[in-house]
Every structure is written in structure tokens, then in C-alpha cells.
CSV table of C-alpha atoms and ligand atoms in Angstrom, one decimal:
chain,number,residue,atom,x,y,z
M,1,UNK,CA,85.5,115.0,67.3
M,2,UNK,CA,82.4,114.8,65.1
M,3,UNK,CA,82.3,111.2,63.4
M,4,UNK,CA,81.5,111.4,59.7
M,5,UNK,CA,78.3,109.5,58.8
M,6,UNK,CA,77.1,111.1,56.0
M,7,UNK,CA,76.8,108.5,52.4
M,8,UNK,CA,79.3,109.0,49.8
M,9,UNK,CA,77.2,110.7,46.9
M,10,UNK,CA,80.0,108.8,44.1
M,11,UNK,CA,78.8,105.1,45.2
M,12,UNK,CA,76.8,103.1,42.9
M,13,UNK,CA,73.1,103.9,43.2
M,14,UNK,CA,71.4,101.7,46.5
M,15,UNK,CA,74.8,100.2,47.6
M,16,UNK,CA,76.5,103.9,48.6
M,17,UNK,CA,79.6,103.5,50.3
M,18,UNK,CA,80.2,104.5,54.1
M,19,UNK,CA,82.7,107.2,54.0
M,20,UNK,CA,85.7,105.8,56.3
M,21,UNK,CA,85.8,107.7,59.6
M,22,UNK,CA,88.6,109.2,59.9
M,23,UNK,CA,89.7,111.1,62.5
M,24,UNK,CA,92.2,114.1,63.0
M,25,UNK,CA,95.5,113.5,62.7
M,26,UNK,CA,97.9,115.9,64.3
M,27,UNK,CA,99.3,116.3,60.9
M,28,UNK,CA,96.2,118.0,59.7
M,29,UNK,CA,96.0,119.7,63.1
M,30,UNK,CA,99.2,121.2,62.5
M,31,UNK,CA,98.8,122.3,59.4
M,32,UNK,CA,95.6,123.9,60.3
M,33,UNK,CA,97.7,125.8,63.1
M,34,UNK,CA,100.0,126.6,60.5
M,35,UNK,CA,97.0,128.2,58.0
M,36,UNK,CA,96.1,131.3,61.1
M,37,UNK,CA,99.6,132.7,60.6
M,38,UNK,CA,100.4,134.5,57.9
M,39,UNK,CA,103.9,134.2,55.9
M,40,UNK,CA,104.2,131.1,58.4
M,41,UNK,CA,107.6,129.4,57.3
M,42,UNK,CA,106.5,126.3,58.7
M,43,UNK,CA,109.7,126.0,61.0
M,44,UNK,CA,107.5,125.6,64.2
M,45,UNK,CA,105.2,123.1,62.6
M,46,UNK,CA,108.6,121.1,61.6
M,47,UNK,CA,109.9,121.6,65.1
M,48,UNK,CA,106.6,120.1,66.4
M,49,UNK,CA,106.8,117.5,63.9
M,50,UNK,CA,110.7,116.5,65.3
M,51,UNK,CA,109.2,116.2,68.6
M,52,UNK,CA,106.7,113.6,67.7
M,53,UNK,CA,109.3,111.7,66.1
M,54,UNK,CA,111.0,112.0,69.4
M,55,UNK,CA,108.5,110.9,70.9
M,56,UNK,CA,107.6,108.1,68.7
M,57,UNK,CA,110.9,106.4,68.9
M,58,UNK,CA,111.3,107.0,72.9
M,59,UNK,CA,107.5,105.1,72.8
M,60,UNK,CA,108.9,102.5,70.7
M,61,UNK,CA,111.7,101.8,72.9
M,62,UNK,CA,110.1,102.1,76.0
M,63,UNK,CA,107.4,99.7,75.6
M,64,UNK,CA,109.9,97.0,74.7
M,65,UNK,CA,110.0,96.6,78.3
M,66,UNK,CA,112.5,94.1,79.5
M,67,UNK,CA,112.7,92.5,75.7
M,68,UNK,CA,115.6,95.1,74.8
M,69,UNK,CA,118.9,94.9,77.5
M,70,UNK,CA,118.6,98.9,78.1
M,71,UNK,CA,117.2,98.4,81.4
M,72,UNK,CA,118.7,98.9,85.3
M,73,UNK,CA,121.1,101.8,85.8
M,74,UNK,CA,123.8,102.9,83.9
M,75,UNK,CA,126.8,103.7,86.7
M,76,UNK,CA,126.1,107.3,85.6
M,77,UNK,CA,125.3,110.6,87.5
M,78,UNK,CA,123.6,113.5,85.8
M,79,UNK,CA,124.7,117.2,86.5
M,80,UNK,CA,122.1,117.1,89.3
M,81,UNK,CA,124.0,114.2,91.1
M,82,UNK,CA,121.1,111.7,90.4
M,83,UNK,CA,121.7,108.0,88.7
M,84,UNK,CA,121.2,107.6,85.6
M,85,UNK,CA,119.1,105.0,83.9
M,86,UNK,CA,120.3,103.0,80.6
M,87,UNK,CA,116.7,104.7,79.3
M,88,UNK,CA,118.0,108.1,80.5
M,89,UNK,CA,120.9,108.1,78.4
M,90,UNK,CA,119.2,106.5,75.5
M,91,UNK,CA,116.3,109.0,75.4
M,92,UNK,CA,118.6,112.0,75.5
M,93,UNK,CA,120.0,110.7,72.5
M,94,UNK,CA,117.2,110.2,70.5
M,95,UNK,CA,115.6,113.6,71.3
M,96,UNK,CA,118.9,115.3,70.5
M,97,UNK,CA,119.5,113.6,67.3
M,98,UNK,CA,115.9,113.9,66.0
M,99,UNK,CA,116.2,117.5,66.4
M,100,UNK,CA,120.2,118.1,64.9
M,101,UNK,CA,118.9,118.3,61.1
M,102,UNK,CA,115.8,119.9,60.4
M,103,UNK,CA,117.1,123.5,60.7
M,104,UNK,CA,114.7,124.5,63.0
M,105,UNK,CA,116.6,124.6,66.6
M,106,UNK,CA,119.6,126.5,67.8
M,107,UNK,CA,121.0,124.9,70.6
M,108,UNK,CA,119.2,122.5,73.2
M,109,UNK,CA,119.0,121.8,77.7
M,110,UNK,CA,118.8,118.6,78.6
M,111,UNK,CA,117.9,117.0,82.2
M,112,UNK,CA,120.9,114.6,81.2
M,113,UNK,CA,123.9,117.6,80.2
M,114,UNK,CA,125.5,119.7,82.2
M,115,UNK,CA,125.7,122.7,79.8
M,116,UNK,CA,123.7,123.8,77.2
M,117,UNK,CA,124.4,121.7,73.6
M,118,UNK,CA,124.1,124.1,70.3
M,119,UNK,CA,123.4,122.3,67.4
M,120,UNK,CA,126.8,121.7,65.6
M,121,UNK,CA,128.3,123.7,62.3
M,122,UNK,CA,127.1,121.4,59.9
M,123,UNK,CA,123.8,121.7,60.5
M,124,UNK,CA,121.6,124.9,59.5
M,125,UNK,CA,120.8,126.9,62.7
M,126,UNK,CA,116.9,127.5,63.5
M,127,UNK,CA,115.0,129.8,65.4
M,128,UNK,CA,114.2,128.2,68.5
M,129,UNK,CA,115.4,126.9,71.4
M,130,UNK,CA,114.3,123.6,73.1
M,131,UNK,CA,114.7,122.2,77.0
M,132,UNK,CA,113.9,118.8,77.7
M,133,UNK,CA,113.4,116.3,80.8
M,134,UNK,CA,113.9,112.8,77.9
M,135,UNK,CA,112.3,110.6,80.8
M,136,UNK,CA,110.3,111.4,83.6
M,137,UNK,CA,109.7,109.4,86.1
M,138,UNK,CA,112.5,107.1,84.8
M,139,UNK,CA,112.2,105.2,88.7
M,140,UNK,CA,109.0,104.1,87.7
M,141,UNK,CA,110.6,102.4,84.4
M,142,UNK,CA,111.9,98.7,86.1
M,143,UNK,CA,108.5,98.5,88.0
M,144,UNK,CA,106.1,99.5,84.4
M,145,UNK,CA,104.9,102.2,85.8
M,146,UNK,CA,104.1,105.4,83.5
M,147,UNK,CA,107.2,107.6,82.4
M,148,UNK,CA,106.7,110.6,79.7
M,149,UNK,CA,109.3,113.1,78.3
M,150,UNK,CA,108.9,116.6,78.9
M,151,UNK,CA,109.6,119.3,76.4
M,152,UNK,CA,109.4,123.4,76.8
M,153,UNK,CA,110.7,126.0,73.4
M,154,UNK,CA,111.7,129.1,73.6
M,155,UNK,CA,112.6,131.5,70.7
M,156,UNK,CA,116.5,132.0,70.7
M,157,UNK,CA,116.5,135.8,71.9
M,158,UNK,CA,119.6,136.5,70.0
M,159,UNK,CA,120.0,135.0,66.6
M,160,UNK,CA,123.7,136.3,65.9
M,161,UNK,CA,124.9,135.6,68.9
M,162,UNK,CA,127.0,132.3,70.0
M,163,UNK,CA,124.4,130.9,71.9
M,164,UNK,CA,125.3,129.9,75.6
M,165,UNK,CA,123.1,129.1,78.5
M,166,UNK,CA,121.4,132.8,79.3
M,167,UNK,CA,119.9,132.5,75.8
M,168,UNK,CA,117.5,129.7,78.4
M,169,UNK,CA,117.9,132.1,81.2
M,170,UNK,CA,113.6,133.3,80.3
M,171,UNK,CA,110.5,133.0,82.3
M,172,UNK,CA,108.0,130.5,81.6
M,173,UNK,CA,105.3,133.3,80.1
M,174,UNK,CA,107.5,133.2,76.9
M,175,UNK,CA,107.5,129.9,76.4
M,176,UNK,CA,105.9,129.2,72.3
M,177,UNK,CA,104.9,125.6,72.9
M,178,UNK,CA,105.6,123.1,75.5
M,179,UNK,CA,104.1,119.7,76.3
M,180,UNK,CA,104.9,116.2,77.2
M,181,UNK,CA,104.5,112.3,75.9
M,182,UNK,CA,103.0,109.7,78.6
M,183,UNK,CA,104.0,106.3,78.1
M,184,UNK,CA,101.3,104.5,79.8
M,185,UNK,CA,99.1,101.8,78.5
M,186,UNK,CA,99.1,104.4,75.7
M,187,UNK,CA,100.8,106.6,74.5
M,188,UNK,CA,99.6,110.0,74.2
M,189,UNK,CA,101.4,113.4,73.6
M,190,UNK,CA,99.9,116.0,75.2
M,191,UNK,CA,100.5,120.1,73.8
M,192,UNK,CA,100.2,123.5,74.0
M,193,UNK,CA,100.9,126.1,71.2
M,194,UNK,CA,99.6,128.9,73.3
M,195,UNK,CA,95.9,128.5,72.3
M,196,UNK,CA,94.5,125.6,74.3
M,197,UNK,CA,95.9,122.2,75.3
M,198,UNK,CA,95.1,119.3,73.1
M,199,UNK,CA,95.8,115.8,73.9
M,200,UNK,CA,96.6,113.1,70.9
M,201,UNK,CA,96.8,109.7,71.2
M,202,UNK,CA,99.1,107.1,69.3
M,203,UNK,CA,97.9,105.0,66.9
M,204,UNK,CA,100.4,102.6,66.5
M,205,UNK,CA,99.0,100.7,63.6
M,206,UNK,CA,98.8,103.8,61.2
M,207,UNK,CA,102.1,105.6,63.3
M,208,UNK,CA,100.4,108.2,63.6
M,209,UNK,CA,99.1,110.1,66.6
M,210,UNK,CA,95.0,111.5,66.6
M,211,UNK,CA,93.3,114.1,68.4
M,212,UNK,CA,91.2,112.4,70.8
M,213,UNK,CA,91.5,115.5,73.5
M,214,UNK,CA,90.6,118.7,72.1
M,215,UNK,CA,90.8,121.7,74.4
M,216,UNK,CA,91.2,120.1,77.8
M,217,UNK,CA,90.2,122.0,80.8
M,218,UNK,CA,91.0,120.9,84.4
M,219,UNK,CA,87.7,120.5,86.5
M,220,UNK,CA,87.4,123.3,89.0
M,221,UNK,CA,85.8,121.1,91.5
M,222,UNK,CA,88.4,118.3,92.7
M,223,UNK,CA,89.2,116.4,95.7
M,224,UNK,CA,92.4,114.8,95.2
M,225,UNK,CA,95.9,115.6,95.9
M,226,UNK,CA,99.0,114.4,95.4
M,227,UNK,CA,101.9,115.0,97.6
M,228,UNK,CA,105.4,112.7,98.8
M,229,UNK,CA,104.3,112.2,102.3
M,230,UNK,CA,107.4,110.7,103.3
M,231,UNK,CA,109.0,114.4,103.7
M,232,UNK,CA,106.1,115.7,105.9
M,233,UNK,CA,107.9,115.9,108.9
M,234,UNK,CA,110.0,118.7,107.0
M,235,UNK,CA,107.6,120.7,105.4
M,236,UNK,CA,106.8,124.2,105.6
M,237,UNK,CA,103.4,125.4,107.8
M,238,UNK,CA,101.2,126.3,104.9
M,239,UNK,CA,101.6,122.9,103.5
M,240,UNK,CA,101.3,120.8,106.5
M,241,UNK,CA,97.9,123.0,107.2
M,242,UNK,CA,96.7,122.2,103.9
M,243,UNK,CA,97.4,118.5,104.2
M,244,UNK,CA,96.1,118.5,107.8
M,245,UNK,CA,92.7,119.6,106.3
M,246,UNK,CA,92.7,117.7,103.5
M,247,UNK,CA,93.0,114.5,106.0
M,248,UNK,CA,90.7,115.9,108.3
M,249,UNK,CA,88.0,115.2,105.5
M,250,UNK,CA,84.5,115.9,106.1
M,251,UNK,CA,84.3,116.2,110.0
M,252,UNK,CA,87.4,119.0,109.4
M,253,UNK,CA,87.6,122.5,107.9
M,254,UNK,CA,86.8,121.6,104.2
M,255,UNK,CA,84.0,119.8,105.0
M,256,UNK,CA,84.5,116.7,102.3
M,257,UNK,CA,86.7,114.1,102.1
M,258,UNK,CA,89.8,113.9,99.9
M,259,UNK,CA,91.7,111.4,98.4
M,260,UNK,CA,95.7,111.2,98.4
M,261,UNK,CA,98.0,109.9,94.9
M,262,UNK,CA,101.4,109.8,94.2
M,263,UNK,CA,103.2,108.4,91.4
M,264,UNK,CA,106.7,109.8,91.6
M,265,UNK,CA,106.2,110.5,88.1
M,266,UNK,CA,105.6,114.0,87.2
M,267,UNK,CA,104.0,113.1,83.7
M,268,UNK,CA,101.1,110.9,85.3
M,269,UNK,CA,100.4,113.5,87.9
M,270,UNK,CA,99.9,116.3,85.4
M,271,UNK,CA,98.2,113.7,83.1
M,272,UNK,CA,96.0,112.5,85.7
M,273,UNK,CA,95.4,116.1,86.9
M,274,UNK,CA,94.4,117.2,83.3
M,275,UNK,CA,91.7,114.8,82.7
M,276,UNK,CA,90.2,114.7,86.7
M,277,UNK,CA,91.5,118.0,88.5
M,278,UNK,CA,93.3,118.2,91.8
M,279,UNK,CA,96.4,119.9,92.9
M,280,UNK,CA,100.0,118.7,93.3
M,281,UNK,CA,102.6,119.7,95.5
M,282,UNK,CA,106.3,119.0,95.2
M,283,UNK,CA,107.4,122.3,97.8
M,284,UNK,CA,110.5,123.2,99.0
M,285,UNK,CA,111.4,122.2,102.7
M,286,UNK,CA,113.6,122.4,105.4
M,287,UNK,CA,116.3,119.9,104.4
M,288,UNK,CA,119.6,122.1,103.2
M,289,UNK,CA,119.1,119.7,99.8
M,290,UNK,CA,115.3,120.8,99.6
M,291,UNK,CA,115.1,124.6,100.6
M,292,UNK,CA,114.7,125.5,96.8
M,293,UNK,CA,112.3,122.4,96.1
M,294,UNK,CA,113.1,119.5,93.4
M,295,UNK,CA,111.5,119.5,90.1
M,296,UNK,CA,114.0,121.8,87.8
M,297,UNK,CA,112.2,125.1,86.6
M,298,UNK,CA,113.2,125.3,83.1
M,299,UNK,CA,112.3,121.3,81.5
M,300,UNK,CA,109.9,120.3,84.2
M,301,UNK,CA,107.8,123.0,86.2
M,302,UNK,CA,107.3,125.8,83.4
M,303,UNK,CA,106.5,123.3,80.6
M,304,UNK,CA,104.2,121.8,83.1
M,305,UNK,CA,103.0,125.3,84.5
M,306,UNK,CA,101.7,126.1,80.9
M,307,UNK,CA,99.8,123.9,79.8
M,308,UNK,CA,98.2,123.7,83.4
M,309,UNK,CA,97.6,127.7,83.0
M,310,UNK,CA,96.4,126.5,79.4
M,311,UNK,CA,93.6,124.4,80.3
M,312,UNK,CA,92.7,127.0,83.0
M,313,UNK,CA,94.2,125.7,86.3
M,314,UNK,CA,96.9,127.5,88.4
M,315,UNK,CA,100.6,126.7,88.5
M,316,UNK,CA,103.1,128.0,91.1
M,317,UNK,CA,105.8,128.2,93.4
M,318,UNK,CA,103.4,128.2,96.4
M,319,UNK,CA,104.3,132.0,97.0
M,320,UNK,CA,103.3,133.5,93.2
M,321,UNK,CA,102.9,132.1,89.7
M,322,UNK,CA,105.6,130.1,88.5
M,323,UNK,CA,105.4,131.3,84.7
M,324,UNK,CA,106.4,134.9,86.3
M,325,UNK,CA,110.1,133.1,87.9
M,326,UNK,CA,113.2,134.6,86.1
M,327,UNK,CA,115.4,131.9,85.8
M,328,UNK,CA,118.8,132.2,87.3
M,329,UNK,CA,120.6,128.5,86.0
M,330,UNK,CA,119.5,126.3,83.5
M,331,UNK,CA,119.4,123.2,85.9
M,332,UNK,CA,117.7,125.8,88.5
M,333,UNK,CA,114.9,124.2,91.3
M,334,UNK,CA,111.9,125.0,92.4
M,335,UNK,CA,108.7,124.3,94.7
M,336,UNK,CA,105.9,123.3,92.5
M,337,UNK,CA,102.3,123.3,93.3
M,338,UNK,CA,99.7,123.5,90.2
M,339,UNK,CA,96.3,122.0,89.4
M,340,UNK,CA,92.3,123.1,89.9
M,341,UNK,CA,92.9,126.7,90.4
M,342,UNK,CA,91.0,126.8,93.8
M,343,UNK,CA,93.0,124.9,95.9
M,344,UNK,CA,96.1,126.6,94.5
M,345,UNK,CA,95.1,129.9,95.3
M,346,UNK,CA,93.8,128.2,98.6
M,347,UNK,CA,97.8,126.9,99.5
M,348,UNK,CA,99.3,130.1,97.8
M,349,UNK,CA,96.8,132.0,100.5
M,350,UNK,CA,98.3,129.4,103.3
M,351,UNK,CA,101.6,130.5,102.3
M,352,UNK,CA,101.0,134.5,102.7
M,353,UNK,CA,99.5,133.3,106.5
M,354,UNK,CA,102.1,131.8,108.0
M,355,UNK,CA,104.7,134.7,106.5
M,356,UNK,CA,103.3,135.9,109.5
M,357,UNK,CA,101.9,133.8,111.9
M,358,UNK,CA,103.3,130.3,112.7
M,359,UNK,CA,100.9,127.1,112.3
M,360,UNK,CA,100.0,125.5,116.2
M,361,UNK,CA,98.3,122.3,114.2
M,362,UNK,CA,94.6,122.3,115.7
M,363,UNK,CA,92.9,119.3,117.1
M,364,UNK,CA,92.0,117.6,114.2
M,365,UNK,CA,95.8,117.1,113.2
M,366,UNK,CA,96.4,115.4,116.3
M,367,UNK,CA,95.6,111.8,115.3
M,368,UNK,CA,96.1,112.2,111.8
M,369,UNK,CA,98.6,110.2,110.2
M,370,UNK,CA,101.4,113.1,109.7
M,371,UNK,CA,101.0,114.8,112.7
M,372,UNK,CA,102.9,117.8,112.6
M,373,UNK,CA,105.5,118.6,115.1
M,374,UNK,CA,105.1,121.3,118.2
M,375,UNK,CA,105.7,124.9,117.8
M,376,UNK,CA,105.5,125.1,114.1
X,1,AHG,P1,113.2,112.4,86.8
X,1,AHG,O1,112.9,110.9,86.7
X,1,AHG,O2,113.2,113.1,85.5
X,1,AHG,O3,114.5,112.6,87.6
X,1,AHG,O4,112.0,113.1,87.6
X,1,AHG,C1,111.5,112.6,88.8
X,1,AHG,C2,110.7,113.6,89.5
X,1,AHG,C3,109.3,113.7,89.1
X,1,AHG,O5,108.9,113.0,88.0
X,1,AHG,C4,108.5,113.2,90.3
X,1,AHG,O6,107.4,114.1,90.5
X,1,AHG,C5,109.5,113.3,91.4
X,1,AHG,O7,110.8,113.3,90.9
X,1,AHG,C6,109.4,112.2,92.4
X,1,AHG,O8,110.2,112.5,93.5
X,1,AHG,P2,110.2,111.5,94.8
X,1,AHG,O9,111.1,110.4,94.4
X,1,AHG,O10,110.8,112.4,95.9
X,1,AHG,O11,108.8,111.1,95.2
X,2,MN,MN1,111.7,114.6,85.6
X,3,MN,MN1,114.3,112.7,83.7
């Protein structure tokens, strides 16, 4: 952002007025995306605009904390068998709603639905398709910990057609735009339209949210990583080797030390990952509930996976890039490992090893704190 300092030329002569500085909105950035495409409808930018709004209000309600009774756990399990938060539910709503009338969206996922929802009759049918995660992290909400929503859009491959769950079935490379919100001590909606990855921030005095992160590019160097360590004893070889080295720190094979996260909320790690580099692993395991990982392909890893390919990192299933996954359900899991595009390439080399040679963990994994266990 270039501040504005130059004098206003109208002011009265020796008292000239300070133009005000303002700064982008994502209004004006949006319409400025809109300007490079010729006979532009301005559908997309109205679709983007209904996701701010969505945004906005899940802010609004979110940072009422405890003030609001929509708090604790609603009875509830979601398709995936998990409990529902109240906030869950209410997020859901509010995404879905914002996005029934503008005319822009055909039919919508959601983390929280079982099957597919096309937007009903009434309502003028658009040209794209959006998947959603309406509250990540949504653990983290009784403790104030960051959350975020989680948004991917696809173009509806078949506009004639009654629209059912294969019109999702596509991989992540066609995705036209995905992003997410964090709701952190502020809140800031982060977005790809294909060109770049720009963050804004909130402002909520003027409502409005301001491009404060212009093309953001995850450091190549980075020596953090983020992984549940509680499921270590189940993990696959080429992730306990790369862990094992990463704790082995400067006396083992990487020669420097590392540091370890983990918020159990998908948003922060990508945010954090964004702004300082690193990698993040959620893989799949050994556990019959794990072998095809957690994070759900379509609302969580590919939006994630493209705006981490976006800003020039690497996002994948550990085995190849994730963006490249043909989608077999909407609610589908996967292994997820993305960040600084090193160390992916570094655990997606780790993988192709151990295809065909098992792991003996070498001396420096002996002490460590998740040693791993014989013969693997
Ligand atoms: P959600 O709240 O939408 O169900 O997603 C939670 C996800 C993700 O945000 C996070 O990375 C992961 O679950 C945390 O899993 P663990 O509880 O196994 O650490
Ligand atoms: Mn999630
Ligand atoms: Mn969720």
C-alpha cells in the first residue's frame, strides 16, 4: 500500500488540506478485478461480495463470545459423525442464506449437510458452485481460540442439468476462487481469484474490509511445523522420519533446530503458515478411522491447497499434489501436508522411500520424545 501524502491542490492557498489516506477497500479491489475481464457480468464479483457478507455476520457473531447463548454443543452430529456446535449450526445458516438471493450460485456443500443443497425455485439460478467448512476449528470456539470459515467455488459444469453432488465431484486445479475468514484478534479474509493471494483486514468501524496483504508469498526458508503429535505412535514411516529429524534439531540430519505448533484449527495454521512459512501435516494413518486422513478434500484441503500453491508453497496428499485428486464423494478425506515448498517436496520424497524400504528409526530418534516403535 502506498500512503497518499501529496497536498490537495483545491485547499485555500498556505492552509492546503491533507488528502485523507485512504486505503484499498476490497470493494475497489474487486472492481479493479472485475475491469481485466472483458463483457465481465459482474456475477463473480457479487459472489465474492456474498461471501464477505458471510463473513461479516459469522465475525459479528463470533466475537460476541459468551454475551450471546449460542455457545456449548448443540446434541447434533454432522454427516461425518462429529458434534455439532450451536456456532456450527448457526454459521451454516448464515452462509447459506447470504448466498440464496443474489442469482449468482446454483447449488451449495456444506461441512454441516449431508447432501448437496441447490438453491431453491424461487430464486434465479447462477453460475457457480460453492463448498464451505462455516467454522473451522469450531473446538477452539469455548476456549477463544481462533476459528475461520472456509470457502472453495467451482463453476457448475452443467447449467441445464438438475444439479446433484457429481456437479462437486472436480479437482482442486479448477477451483475460480477459494479462501477463508480468520476470527482472531482480527478478523481478516484471506483470497485467491487465481492471480495471487491477498489478505484484507476488517475494519469494523467503517464495515468494511482493506487490503493490508497484497500478494502474499510463503517464505521458502522455515523452521516450524505443525503436526497432532498425539497420533504419532500410528503414523506412517515417512512422517515419523521427518518428525524424528525435525526433533533431532541441529546435532541431527537437518542440521538446525525446529520449532513444533498446533492449533487444531486449520484456519490459524494456514494463516500462520502464510505470513511465516513452515509445513503442516494432518496424514493419514494406521487407525481403520484414519487410513484416508481427516481434513475433507473438497471445503477444507483444496481451498487450502490453492491459495498455498497461490502464494508459491506446495500442497499435497504426501504422495502427489493435492489440486491434481479427483474427488470421489463430496464429504471425501484426505492426508494433507502443505506449506514452504522445500519441506513438502522433502516429506513427499520420504513418502516415495519407504514405498520401498521400511524406516529402522536411527539413533537420534531413540530418546526423542515420539520414539517410534521397532520394525517400522
Ligand atoms: P472442524 O472444526 O471444521 O471440524 O475442523 C477441525 C479440523 C481442523 O481445523 C484441524 O486442523 C483439525 O480438525 C484438528 O484435529 P485434531 O483435533 O485431531 O487435532
Ligand atoms: Mn474444518
Ligand atoms: Mn467446521
Amino acid at each position: 500500500m502506498t500512503a497518499r501524502t501529496t497536498r490537495s491542490a483545491a485547499g485555500p492557498a498556505g492552509t492546503a488540506a491533507r488528502e485523507p489516506q485512504l486505503q484499498q477497500t476490497l470493494t475497489e479491489f474487486l472492481i479493479d478485478e472485475q475491469r481485466k475481464v472483458p463483457n465481465a457480468t459482474g456475477s463473480y464479483t457479487a459472489l465474492v461480495n456474498d461471501i464477505r457478507l458471510a463473513c461479516k455476520r459469522i465475525a459479528n457473531i463470533v466475537g460476541k463470545g459468551q454475551l450471546v447463548d449460542i455457545h456449548g454443543k448443540a446434541g447434533s452430529v454432522n454427516v461425518q459423525g462429529e458434534a455439532q456446535a450451536k456456532l456450527d449450526i448457526v454459521a451454516d445458516e448464515i452462509f447459506h442464506r447470504t448466498h440464496l438471493r443474489g442469482g449468482t450460485v446454483a447449488a451449495m456443500l456444506s461441512e454441516e449437510h449431508e447432501h448437496v443443497r441447490p438453491v431453491p425455485p424461487e430464486y434465479p439460478r447462477g453460475r457457480y458452485l460453492i463448498a464451505f467448512d462455516p467454522l473451522d476449528g469450531s473446538s477452539n470456539i469455548d476456549i477463544n481460540v481462533s476459528v475461520g470459515s472456509i470457502f472453495s467455488v467451482l463453476l457448475d459444469p452443467d447449467p441445464a442439468a438438475e444439479i446433484g453432488p457429481e456437479a462437486f465431484l472436480q479437482p482442486g486445479s479448477r477451483q475460480v476462487c477459494a479462501g477463508y475468514a480468520i476470527y482472531g484478534p482480527t478478523t481478516m479474509l484471506v483470497m485467491t481469484l487465481g492471480h495471487g493471494v491477498h489478505g484484507f483486514t476488517l475494519d469494523r468501524e467503517i464495515g468494511e474490509f482493506i487490503l493490508t496483504h497484497r500478494d502474499m508469498r510463503i517464505p521458502e526458508e522455515a523452521s516450524e511445523f505443525a503436526i497432532n503429535a498425539s497420533n504419532s505412535r500410528h503414523w506412517e514411516p515417512a512422517v515419523s522420519r521427518y518428525v524424528d529429524e525435525c526433533l533431532a534439531g541441529a546435532s541431527g540430519p537437518r542440521g538446525r533446530d525446529f520449532n513444533m505448533r498446533w492449533v487444531a484449527s486449520l484456519v490459524a495454521e494456514a494463516h500462520r503458515i502464510l505470513l511465516r512459512g513452515g509445513v503442516f501435516l494432518y496424514p493419514r494413518d494406521e487407525r481403520a478411522s484414519a487410513r484416508k486422513g481427516k481434513l475433507r478434500l473438497l471445503y477444507e484441503a483444496n481451498p487450502i491447497g490453492f491459495l498455498i500453491e497461490q502464494a508459491g508453497g506446495r500442497a499435497s496428499t504426501g504422495d502427489s499434489p493435492i489440486l491434481d485428486v479427483q474427488p470421489q464423494g463430496i464429504h471425501q478425506r484426505t492426508a494433507f501436508v502443505f506449506g514452504s515448498r522445500a519441506e513438502v517436496e522433502r516429506i513427499e520424497a520420504y513418502h516415495r522411500d519407504h514405498n520401498a524400504k521400511r524406516y529402522d528409526a536411527p539413533l537420534f530418534g531413540a530418546r526423542g520424545l515420539f520414539r517410534t516403535t521397532a520394525g517400522r
